[in-house]
Tab-separated table of C-alpha atoms in Angstrom:
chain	number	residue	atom	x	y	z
Q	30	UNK	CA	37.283	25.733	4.911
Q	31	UNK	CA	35.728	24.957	1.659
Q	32	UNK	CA	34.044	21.123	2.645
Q	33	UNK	CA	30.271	20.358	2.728
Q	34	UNK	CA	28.815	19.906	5.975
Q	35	UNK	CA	28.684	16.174	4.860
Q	36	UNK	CA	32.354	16.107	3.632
Q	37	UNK	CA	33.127	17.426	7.201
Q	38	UNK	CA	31.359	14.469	9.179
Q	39	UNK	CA	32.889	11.889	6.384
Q	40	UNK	CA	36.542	12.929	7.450
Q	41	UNK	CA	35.596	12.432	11.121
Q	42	UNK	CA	34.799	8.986	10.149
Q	43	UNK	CA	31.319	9.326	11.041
Q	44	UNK	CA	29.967	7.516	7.589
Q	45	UNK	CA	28.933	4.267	9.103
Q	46	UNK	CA	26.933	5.582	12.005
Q	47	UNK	CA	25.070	7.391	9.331
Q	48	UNK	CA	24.564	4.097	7.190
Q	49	UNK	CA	23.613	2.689	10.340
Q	50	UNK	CA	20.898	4.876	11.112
Q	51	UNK	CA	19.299	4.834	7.781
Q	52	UNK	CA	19.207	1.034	7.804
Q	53	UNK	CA	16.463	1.761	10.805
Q	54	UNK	CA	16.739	-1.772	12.288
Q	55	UNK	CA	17.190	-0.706	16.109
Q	56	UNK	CA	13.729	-0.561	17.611
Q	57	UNK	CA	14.755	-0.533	21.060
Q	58	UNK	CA	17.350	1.752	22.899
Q	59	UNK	CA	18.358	5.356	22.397
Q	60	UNK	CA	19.918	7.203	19.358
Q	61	UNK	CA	22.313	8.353	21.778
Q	62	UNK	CA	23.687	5.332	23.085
Q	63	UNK	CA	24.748	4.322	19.152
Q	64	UNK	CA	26.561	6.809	18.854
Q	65	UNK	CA	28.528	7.211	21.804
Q	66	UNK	CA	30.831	5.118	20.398
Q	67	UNK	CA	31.641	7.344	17.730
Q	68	UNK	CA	32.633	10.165	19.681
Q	69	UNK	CA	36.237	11.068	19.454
Q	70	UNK	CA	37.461	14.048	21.038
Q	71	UNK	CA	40.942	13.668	18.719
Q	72	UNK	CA	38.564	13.958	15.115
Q	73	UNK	CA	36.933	16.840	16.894
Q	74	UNK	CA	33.609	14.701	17.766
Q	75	UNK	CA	32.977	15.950	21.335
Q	76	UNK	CA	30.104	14.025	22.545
Q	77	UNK	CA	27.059	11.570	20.909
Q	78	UNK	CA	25.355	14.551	20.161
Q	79	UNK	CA	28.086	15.875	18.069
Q	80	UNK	CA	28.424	12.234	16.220
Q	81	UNK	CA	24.690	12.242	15.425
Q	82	UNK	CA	24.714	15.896	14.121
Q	83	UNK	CA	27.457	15.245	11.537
Q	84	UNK	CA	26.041	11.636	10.943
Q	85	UNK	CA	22.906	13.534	9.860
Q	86	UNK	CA	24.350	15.801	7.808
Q	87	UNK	CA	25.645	12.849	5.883
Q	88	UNK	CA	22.249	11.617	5.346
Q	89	UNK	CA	21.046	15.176	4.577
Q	90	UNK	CA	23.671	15.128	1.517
Q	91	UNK	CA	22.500	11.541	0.764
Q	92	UNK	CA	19.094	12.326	0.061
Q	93	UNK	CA	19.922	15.920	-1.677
Q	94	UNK	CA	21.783	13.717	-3.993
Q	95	UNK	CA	18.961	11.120	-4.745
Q	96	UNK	CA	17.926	11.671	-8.623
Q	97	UNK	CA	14.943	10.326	-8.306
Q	98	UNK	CA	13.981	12.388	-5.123
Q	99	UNK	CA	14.537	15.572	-6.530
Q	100	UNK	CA	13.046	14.670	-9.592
Q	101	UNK	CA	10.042	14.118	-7.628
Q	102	UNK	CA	10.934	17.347	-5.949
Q	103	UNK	CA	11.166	19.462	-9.031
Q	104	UNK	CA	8.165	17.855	-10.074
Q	105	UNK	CA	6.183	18.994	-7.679
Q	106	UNK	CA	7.150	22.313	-7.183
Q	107	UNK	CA	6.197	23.138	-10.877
Q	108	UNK	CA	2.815	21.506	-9.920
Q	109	UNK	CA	2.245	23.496	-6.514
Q	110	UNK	CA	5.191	26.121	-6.174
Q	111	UNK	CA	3.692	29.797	-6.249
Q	112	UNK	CA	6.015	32.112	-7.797
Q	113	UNK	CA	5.485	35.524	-5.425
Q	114	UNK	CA	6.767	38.990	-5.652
Q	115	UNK	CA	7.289	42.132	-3.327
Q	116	UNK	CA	8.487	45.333	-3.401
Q	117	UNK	CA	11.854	46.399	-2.476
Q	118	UNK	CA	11.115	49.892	-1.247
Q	119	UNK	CA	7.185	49.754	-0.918
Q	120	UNK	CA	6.769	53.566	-1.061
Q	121	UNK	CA	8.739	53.977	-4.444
Q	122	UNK	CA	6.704	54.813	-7.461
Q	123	UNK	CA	8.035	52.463	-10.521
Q	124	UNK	CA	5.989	50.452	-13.381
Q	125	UNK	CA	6.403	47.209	-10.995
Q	126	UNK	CA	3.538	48.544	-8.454
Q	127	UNK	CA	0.925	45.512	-9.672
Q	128	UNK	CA	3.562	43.249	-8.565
Q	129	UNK	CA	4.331	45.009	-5.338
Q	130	UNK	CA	2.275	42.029	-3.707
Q	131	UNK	CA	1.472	39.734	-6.232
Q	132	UNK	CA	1.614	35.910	-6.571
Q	133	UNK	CA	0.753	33.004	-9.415
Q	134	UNK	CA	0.861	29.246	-9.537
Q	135	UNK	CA	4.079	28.248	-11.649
Q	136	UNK	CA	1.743	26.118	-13.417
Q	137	UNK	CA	-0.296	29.193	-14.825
Q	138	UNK	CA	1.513	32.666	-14.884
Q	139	UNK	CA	1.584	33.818	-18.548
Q	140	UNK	CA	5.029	34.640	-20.397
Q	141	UNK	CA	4.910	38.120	-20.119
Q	142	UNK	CA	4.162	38.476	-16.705
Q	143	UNK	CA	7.495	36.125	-16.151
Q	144	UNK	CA	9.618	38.625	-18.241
Q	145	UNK	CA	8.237	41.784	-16.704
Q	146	UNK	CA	8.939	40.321	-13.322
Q	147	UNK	CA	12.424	38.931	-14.472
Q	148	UNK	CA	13.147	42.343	-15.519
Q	149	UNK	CA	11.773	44.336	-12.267
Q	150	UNK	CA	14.206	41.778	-10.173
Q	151	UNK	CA	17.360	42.595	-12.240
Q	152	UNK	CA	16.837	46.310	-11.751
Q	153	UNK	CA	16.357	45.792	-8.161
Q	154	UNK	CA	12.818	46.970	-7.545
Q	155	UNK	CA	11.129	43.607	-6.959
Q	156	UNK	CA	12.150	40.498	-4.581
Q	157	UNK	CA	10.967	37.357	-5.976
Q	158	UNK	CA	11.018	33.883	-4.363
Q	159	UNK	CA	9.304	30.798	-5.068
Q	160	UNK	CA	6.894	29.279	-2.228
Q	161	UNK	CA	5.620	25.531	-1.903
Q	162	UNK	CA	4.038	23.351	0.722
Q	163	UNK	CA	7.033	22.601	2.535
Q	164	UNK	CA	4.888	19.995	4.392
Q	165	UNK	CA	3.986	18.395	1.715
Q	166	UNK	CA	7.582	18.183	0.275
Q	167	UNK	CA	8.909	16.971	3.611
Q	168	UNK	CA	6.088	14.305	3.475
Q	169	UNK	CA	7.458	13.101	-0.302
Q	170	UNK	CA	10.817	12.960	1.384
Q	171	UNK	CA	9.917	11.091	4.261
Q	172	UNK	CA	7.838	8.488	2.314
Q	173	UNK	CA	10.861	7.306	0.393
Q	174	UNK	CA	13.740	7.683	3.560
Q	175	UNK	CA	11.490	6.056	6.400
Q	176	UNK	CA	11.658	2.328	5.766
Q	177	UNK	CA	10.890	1.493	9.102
Q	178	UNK	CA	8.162	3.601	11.520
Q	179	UNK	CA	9.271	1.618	14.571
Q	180	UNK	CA	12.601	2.465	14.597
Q	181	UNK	CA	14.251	4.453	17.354
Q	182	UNK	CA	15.972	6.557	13.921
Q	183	UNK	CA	12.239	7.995	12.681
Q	184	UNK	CA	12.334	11.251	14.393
Q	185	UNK	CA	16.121	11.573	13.827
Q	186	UNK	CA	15.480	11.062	9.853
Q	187	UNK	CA	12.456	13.120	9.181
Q	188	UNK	CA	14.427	16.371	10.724
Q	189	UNK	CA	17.181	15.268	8.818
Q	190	UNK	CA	14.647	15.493	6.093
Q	191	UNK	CA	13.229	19.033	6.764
Q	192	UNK	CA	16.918	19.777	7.190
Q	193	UNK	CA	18.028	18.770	3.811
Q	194	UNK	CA	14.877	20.032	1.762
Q	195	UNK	CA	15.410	23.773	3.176
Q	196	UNK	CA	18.608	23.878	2.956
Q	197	UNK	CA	19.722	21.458	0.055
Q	198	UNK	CA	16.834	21.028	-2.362
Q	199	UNK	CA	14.292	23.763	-2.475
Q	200	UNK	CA	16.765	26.133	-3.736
Q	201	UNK	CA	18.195	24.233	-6.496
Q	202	UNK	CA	14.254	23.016	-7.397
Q	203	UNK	CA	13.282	26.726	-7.001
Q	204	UNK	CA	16.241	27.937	-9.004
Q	205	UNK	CA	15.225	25.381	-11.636
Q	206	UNK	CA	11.782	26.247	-11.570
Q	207	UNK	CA	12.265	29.886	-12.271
Q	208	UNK	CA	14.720	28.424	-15.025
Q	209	UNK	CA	12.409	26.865	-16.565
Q	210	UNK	CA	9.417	29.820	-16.528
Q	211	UNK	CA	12.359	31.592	-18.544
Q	212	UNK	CA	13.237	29.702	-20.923
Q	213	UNK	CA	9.301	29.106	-21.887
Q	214	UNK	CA	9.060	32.838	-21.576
Q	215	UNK	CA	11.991	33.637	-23.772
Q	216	UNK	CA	11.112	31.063	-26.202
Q	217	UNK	CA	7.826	31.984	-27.222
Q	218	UNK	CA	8.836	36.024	-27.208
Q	219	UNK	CA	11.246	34.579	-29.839
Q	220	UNK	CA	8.526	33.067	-31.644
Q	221	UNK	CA	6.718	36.281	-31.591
Q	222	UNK	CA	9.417	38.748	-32.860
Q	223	UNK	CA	10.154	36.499	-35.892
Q	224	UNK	CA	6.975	36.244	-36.636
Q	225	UNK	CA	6.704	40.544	-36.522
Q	226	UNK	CA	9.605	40.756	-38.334
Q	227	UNK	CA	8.443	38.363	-40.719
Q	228	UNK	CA	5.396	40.649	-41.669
Q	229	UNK	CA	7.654	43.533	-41.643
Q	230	UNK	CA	9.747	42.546	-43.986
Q	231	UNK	CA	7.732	40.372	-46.125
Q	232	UNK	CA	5.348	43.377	-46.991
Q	233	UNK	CA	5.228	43.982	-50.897
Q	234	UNK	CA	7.089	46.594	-52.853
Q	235	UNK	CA	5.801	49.291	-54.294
Q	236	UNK	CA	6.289	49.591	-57.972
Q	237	UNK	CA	7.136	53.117	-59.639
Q	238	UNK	CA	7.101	55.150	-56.507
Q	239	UNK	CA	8.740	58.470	-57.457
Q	240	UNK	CA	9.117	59.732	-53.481
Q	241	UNK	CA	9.542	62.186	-51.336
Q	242	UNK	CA	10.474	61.144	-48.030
Q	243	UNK	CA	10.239	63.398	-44.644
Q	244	UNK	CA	12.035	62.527	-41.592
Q	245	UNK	CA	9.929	64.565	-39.112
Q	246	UNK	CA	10.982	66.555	-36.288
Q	247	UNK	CA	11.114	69.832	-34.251
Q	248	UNK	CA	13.376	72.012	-33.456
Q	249	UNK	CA	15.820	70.273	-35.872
Q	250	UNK	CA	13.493	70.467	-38.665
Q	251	UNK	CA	12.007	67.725	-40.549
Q	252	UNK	CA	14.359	66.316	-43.073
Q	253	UNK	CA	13.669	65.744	-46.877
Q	254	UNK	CA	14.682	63.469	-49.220
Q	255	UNK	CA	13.721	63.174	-53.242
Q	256	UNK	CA	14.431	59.412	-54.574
Q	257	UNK	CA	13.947	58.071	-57.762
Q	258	UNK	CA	11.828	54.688	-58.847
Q	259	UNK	CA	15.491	52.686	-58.532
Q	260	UNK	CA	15.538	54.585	-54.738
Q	261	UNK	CA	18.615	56.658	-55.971
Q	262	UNK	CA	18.793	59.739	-53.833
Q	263	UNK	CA	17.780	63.085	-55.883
Q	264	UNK	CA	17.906	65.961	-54.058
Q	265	UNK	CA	17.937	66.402	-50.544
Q	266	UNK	CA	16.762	69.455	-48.036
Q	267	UNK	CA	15.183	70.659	-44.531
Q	268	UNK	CA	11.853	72.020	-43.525
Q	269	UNK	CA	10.393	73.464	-40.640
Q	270	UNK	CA	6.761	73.118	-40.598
Q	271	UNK	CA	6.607	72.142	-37.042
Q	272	UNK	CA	6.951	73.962	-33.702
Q	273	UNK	CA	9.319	76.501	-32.990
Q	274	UNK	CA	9.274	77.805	-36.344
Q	275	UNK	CA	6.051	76.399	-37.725
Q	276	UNK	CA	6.707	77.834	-41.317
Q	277	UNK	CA	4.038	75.888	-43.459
Q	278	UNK	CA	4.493	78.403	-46.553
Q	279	UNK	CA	7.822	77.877	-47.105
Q	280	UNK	CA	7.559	74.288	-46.373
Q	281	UNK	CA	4.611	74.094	-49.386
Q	282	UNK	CA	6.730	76.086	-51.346
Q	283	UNK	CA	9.502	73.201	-51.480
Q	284	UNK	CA	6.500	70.290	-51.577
Q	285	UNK	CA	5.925	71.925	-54.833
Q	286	UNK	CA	8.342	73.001	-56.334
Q	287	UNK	CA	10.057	69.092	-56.148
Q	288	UNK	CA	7.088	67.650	-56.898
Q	289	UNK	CA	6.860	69.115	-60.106
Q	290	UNK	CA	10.573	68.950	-60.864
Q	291	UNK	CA	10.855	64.868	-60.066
Q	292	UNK	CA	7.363	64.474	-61.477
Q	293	UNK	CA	6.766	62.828	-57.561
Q	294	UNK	CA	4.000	60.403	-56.946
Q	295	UNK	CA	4.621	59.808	-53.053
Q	296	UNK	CA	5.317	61.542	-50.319
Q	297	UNK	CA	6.355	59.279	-47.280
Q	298	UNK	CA	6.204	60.322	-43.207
Q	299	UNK	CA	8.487	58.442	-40.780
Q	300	UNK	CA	5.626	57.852	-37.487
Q	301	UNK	CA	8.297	59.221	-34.782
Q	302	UNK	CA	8.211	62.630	-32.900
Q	303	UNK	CA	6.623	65.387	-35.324
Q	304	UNK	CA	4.593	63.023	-37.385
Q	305	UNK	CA	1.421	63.923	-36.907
Q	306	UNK	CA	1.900	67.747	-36.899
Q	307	UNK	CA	3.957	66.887	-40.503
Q	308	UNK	CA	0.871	64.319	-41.562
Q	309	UNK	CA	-1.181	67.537	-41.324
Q	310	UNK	CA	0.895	69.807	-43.414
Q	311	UNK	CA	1.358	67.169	-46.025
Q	312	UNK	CA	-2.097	66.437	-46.166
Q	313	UNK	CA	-3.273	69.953	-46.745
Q	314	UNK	CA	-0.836	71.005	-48.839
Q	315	UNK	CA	-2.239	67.176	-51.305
Q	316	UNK	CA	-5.303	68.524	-50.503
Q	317	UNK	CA	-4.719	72.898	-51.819
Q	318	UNK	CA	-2.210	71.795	-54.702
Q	319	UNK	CA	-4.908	69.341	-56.469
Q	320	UNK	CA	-1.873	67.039	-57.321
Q	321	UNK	CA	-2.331	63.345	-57.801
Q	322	UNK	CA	0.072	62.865	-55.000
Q	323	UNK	CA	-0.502	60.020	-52.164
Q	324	UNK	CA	0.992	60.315	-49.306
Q	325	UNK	CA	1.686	57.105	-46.371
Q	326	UNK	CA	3.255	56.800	-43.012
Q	327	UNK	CA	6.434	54.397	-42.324
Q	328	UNK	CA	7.836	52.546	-39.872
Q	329	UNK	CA	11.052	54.400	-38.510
Q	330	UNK	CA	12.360	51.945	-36.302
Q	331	UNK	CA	16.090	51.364	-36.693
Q	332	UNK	CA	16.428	53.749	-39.589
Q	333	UNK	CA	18.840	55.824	-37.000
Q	334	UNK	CA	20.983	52.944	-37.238
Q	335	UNK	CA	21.681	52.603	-40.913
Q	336	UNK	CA	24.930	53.904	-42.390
Q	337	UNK	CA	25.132	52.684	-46.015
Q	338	UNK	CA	26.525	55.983	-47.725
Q	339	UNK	CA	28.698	58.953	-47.437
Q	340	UNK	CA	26.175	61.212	-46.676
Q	341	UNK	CA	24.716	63.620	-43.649
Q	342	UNK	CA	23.080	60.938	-40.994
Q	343	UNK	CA	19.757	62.812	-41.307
Q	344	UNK	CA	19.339	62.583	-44.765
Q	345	UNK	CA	19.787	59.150	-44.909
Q	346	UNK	CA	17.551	58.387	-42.037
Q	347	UNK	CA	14.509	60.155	-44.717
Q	348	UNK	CA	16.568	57.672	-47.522
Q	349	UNK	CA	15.947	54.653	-45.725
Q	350	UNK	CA	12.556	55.586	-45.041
Q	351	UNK	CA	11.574	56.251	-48.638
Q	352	UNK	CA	13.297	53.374	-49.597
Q	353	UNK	CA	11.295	51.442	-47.292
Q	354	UNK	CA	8.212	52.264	-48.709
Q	355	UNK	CA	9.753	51.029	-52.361
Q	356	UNK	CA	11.042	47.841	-51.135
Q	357	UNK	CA	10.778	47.226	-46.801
Q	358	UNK	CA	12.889	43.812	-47.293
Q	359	UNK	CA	15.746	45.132	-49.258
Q	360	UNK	CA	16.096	48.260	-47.208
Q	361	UNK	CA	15.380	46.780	-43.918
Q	362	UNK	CA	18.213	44.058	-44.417
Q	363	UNK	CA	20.791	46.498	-43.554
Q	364	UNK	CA	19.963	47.495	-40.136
Q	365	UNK	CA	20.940	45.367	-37.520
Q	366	UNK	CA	17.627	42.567	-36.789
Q	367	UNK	CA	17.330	43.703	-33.737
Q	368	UNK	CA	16.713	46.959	-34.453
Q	369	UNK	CA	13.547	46.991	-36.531
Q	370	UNK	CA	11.730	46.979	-33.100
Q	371	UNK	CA	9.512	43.979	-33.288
Q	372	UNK	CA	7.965	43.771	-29.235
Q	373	UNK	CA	8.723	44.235	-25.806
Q	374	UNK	CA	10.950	42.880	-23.516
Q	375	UNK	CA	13.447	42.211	-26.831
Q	376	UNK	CA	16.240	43.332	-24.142
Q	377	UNK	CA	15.352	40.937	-21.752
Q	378	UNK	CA	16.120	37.922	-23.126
Q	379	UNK	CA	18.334	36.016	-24.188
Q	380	UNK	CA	20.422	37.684	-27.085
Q	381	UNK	CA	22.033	35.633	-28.896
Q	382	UNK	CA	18.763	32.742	-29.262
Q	383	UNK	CA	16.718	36.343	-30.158
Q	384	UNK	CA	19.463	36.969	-32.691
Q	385	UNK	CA	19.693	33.982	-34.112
Q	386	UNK	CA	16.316	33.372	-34.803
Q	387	UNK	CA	15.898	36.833	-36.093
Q	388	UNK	CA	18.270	36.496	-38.725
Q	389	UNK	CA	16.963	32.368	-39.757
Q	390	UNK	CA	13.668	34.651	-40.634
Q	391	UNK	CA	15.781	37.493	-42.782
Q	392	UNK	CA	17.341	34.568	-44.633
Q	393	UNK	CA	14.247	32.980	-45.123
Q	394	UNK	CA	12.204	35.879	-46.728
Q	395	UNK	CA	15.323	37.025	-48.488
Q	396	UNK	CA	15.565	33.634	-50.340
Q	397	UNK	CA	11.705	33.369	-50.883
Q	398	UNK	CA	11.645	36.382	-52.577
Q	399	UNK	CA	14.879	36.508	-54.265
Q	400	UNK	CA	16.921	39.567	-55.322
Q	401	UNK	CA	17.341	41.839	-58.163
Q	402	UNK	CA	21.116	41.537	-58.767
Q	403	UNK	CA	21.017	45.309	-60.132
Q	404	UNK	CA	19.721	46.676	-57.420
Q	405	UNK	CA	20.890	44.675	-54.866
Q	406	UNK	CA	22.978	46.106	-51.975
Q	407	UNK	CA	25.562	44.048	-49.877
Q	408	UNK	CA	23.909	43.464	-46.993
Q	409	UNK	CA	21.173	42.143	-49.098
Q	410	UNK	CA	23.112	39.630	-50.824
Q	411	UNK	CA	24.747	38.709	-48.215
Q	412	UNK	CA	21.593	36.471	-47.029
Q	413	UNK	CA	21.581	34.830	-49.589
Q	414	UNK	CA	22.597	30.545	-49.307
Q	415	UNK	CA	25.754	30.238	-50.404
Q	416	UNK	CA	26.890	33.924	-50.993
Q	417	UNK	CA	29.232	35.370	-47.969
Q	418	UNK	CA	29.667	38.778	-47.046
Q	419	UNK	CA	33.092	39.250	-49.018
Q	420	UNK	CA	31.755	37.510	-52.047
Q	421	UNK	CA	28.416	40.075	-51.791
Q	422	UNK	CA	30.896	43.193	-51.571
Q	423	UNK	CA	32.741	41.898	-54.741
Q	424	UNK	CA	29.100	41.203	-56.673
């Protein structure tokens, strides 16, 4: 029972009454009477009325399947359609609640708001539908089918047209409508995570940085490691200056007794949980020891990720950090683009386009800069033209 409404009035060979109604040239008589002659009880048309319903539908699928009409269509609802949004359990609390009862113009809700409300549909909190002037679409419709006011046809055609609008072409106009708002949407939070990523990875070096790098926490304690100027690891170790234990002696104790045995320069902070408590520890103890010592907070998106070596994951989640500090594009190369962290919404859109672009921009600042061939690691070779991922593991 898979036919069209239109496919099922074609088989019952009601196609030329259909034609013959759209040509509009009868001014005088009834509908009725035309059609009479098309009902046949053996093609399962029972009556005139039955012949003029499927004829209709016919002329329903006729106009649905004008491309200039729905161009017109899809036109319009972009200019007029009124993207709205409700709640579906009005008492729940969620982050949705602005857009329990909300609505925009298609022509002027902002990329974000598209995404956030894009994302509240998929996890079932909000409805969203698209509204228009159905009058106004009907009256589009109309101009173009009525060719002739005076026929007996006119009222027959413009419910045919109300008829095929709701059911044919508002919801593929809608459905391309909404299409549309997410592509812009996605689009442009492309543009705006390269562009973050960009800065991220294009900030400069630091020369000579003889570092020690904490990866704060709590209970867990925050995790040390010593690298050299190269970023070869040292010496590694853990420290609880934090809550439970809060033991800031013994954690000055260790600031100084590797600072003075690596001669360090730097001490670096990842900025997750425990930073700011560990910030204030470090500080002091710069401040008590007199050493020329600076200290600097890093970005510890993604370093969770990163699995380059042998060794315990904690330590070299305080690794990468360090080494971040001594060169962010070399060490941020190796973690997965998506990872570094670079908005909101990264989830909700389209992967593969935010993936793609993400890793144009990696390439790019990889090959602006160039790479030290000594120092370089696999991953970071890898990006460069011409040099594949086996070739970089054999280099």
């Amino acid at each position: 029972n898979k036919g069209t409404r239109a496919s099922k009035g074609k088989e019952k060979g009601l196609e030329p009454l259909a034609l013959k109604i759209l040509e509009q040239r009868q001014e005088t008589g009834k509908a009725e009477d035309f059609a009479a002659e098309f009902a046949d009880a053996e093609k399962g048309v029972e009556s005139a009325e039955d012949a003029i319903q499927g004829a209709c539908d016919i002329i329903a699928e006729m106009i649905s399947d004008d491309p200039e009409l729905t161009a017109a269509i899809r036109e319009k609802t972009r200019d007029i359609g009124v993207i709205t949004t409700e709640a579906v359990d009005p008492e729940e609390k969620t982050v949705y609640e602005m857009y329990y009862e909300y609505s925009e113009g298609i022509d002027k809700i902002p990329n974000h708001r598209i995404l956030a409300i894009n994302r509240g549909e998929k996890e079932k909190k909000l409805k969203v539908k698209v509204k228009t002037d159905t009058g106004k679409m009907e009256e589009l419709l109309c101009d173009s089918a009525i060719t002739n006011e005076k026929s007996i046809f006119t009222e027959l055609i413009r419910d045919t047209v109300a008829d095929a609008y709701k059911r044919l072409i508002a919801p593929a106009a809608e459905r391309e409508a909404r299409n549309m708002l997410t592509e812009r949407a996605e689009a442009e939070a492309v543009k705006v995570f390269a562009k973050n990523t960009e800065k991220l990875l294009m900030v400069p070096p630091v020369k000579g940085a003889r570092i020690i790098s904490i990866d704060p926490g709590y209970r867990t304690g925050c995790k040390i490691a010593v690298l050299n100027e190269t970023g070869k690891l040292l010496a590694y170790t853990t420290v609880y200056p934090t809550e439970p234990k809060k033991d800031i002696k013994g954690t000055e104790a260790v600031l100084a007794k590797l600072a003075d045995k690596f001669k360090i320069n730097t001490i670096v902070i990842g900025n997750g949980t425990a930073s700011r408590e560990t910030e204030e520890v470090v500080a002091d103890f710069i401040r008590k020891s007199g050493r020329d010592i600076n200290y600097t907070i890093v970005n510890e998106a993604g370093a969770s990720v990163y699995s380059a070596s042998k060794l315990d994951v904690t330590v070299r989640g305080a690794m990468s950090l360090g080494r971040r500090l001594q060169d962010p594009l070399a060490e941020l190369v190796k973690i997965p683009t998506k990872s570094i962290g670079v908005g909101q919404y990264q989830h909700d859109i389209n992967q593969g386009l935010l993936e793609n672009a993400l890793d144009n921009v990696v390439e790019d600042c990889v090959n602006k800069v160039g790479v030290d061939l000594n120092t370089a690691s696999a991953p970071l070779l890898s990006y460069i033209s011409g040099i594949s991922g086996a070739i970089a593991k054999n280099i």
